[in-house]
CSV table of C-alpha atoms in Angstrom, one decimal:
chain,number,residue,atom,x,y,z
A,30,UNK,CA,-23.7,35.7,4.2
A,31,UNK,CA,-20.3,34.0,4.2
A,32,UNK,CA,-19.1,31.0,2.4
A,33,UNK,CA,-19.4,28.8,5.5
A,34,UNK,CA,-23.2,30.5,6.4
A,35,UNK,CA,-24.1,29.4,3.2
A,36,UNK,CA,-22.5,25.9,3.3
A,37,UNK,CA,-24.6,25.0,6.4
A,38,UNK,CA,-27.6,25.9,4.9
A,39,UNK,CA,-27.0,24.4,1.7
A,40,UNK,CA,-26.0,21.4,3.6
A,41,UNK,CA,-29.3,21.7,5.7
A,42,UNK,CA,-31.3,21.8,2.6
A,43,UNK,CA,-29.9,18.7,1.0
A,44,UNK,CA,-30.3,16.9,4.0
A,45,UNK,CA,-33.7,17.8,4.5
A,46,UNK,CA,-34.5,17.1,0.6
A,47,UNK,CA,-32.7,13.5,1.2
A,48,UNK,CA,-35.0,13.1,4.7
A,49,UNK,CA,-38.5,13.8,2.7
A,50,UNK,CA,-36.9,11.7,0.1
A,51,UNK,CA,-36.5,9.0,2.4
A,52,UNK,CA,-39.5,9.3,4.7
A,53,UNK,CA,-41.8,9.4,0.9
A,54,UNK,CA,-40.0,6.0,0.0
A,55,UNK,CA,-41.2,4.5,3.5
A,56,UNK,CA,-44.7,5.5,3.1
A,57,UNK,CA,-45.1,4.6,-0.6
A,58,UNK,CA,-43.7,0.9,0.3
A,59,UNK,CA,-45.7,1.0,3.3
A,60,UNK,CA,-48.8,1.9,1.7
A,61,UNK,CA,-47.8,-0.8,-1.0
A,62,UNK,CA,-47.1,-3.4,2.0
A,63,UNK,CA,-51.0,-2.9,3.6
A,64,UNK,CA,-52.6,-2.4,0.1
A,65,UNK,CA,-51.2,-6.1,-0.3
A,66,UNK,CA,-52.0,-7.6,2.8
A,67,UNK,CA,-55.4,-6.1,2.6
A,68,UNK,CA,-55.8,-7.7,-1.1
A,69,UNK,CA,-54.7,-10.9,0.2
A,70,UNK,CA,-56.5,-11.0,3.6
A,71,UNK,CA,-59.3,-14.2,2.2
A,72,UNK,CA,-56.5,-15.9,1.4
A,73,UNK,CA,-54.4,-15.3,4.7
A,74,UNK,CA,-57.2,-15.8,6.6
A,75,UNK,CA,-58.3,-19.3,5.1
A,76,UNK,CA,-54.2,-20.4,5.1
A,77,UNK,CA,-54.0,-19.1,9.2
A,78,UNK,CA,-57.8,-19.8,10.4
A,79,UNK,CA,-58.3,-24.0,10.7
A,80,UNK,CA,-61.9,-25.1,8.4
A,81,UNK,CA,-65.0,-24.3,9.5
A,82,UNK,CA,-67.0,-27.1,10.5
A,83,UNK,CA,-70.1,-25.5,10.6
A,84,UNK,CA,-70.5,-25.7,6.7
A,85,UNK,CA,-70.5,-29.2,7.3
A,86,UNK,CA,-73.0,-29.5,10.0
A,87,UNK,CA,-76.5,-31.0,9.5
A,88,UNK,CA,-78.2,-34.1,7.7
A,89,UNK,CA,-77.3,-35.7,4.9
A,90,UNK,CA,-79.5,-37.0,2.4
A,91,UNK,CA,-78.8,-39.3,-0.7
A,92,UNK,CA,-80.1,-37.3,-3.7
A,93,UNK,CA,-81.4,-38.7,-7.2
A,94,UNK,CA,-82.3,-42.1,-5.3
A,95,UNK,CA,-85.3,-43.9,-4.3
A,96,UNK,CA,-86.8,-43.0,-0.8
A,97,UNK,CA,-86.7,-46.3,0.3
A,98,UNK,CA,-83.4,-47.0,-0.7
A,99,UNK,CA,-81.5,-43.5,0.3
A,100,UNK,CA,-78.2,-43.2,2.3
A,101,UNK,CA,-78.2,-40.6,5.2
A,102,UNK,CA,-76.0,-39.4,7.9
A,103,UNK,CA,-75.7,-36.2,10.4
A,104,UNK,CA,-72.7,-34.4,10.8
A,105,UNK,CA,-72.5,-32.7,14.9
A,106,UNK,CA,-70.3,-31.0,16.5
A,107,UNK,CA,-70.0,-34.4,18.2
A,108,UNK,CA,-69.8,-36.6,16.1
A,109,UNK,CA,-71.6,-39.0,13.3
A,110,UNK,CA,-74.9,-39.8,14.1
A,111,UNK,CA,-77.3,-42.8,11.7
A,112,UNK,CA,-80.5,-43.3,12.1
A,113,UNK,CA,-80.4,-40.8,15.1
A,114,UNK,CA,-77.6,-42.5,16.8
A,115,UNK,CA,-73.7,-41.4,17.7
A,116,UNK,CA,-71.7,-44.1,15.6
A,117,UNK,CA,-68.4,-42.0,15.8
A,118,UNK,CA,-67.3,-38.9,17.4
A,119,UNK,CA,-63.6,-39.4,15.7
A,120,UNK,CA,-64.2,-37.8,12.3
A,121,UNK,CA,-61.8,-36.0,9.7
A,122,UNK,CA,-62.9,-32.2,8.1
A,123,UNK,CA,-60.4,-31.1,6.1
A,124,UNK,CA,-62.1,-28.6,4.5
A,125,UNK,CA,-62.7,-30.6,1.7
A,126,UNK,CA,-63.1,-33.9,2.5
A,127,UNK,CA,-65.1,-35.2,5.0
A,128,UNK,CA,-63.3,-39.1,6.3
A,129,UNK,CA,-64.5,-41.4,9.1
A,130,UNK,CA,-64.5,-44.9,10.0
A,131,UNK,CA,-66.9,-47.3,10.8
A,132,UNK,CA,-66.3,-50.6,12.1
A,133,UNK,CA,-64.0,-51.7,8.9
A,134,UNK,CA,-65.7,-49.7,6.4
A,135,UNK,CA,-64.3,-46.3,5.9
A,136,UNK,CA,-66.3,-43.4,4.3
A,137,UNK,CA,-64.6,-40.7,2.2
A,138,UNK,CA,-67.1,-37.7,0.9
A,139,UNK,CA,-65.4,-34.4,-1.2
A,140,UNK,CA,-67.2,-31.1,-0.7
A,141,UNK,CA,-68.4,-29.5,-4.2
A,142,UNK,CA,-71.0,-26.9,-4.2
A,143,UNK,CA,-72.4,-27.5,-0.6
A,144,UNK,CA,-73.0,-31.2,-1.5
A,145,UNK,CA,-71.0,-34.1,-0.6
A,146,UNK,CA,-70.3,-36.8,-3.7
A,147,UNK,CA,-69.4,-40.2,-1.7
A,148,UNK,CA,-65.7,-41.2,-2.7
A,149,UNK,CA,-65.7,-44.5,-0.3
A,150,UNK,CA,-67.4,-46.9,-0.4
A,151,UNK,CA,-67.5,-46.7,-4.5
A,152,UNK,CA,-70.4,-48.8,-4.7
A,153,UNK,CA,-71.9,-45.8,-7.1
A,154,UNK,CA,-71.6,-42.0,-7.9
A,155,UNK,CA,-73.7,-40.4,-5.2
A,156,UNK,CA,-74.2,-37.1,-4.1
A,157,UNK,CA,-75.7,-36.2,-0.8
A,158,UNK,CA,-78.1,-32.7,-0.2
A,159,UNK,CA,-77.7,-31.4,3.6
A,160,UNK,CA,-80.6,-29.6,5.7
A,161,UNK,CA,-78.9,-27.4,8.4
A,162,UNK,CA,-79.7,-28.7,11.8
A,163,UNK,CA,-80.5,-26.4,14.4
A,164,UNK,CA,-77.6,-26.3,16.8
A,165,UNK,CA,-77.9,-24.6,20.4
C-alpha cells in the first residue's frame, strides 16, 4: 500500500470513528430528551389540558351541620342548580376554586380533598361532601 492508500483509509477511519461518535451523542441526548418528557408528561399534560370539570360535578351537601339547617348546591355541565333549579349557568372552575355569582352575593369554594370549604360568604368554616350525579 502506498502513502496516499493508506492516508485515505486512515482518513476514512477517523471519519467514520467521528460519525459513530456523533450519531452516539444524538441518541444519548435524544434518549435523555424523551426519558424527560416522559417523566414530566402529568405535569405537561395538566399545564396544556384546561381542568376537568367533571371532578366538580354533582350535589353538594353542607357537612358537620344540622339537617335542617344544611347548605346545598349542584354543580352541571349547565350550570348551578338550588333546590333543583338553574340559578346560574355562568360559573368559574379553575381547577381549584369554584366562583359564581348570585344576585349580589358571590360564592367562592377551594377544592381540598374532593370537598369544597366555602371561602364566600364567610359567614362560618364549612365544608361541603359531593354525591356524583348521574350525567347522560
Amino acid at each position: 500500500m502506498d502513502k496516499v492508500q493508506s492516508s485515505k483509509v486512515s482518513t476514512y477511519h477517523l471519519m467514520t470513528k467521528h460519525s459513530q461518535t456523533i450519531i452516539l451523542i444524538l441518541l444519548l441526548v435524544g434518549g435523555l430528551a424523551l426519558t424527560g418528557l416522559f417523566v414530566s408528561k402529568t405535569a405537561l399534560s395538566s399545564w396544556l389540558m384546561p381542568p376537568s370539570s367533571v371532578a366538580i360535578y354533582g350535589y353538594w351537601k353542607e357537612h358537620d351541620v344540622a339537617q335542617y339547617a344544611a347548605d346545598s348546591f349542584e354543580v352541571r355541565p349547565l350550570g348551578i342548580y338550588r333546590d333543583g333549579r338553574l340559578v346560574t349557568t355562568q360559573y368559574c372552575w379553575d381547577g381549584q376554586i369554584l366562583s359564581y355569582q348570585l344576585g349580589e352575593q358571590h360564592y367562592s369554594y377551594l377544592y381540598h380533598k374532593n370537598n369544597f370549604i366555602r371561602q364566600q360568604p364567610a359567614h362560618y368554616i364549612s365544608t361541603f361532601v359531593r354525591t356524583p350525579l348521574l350525567l347522560d
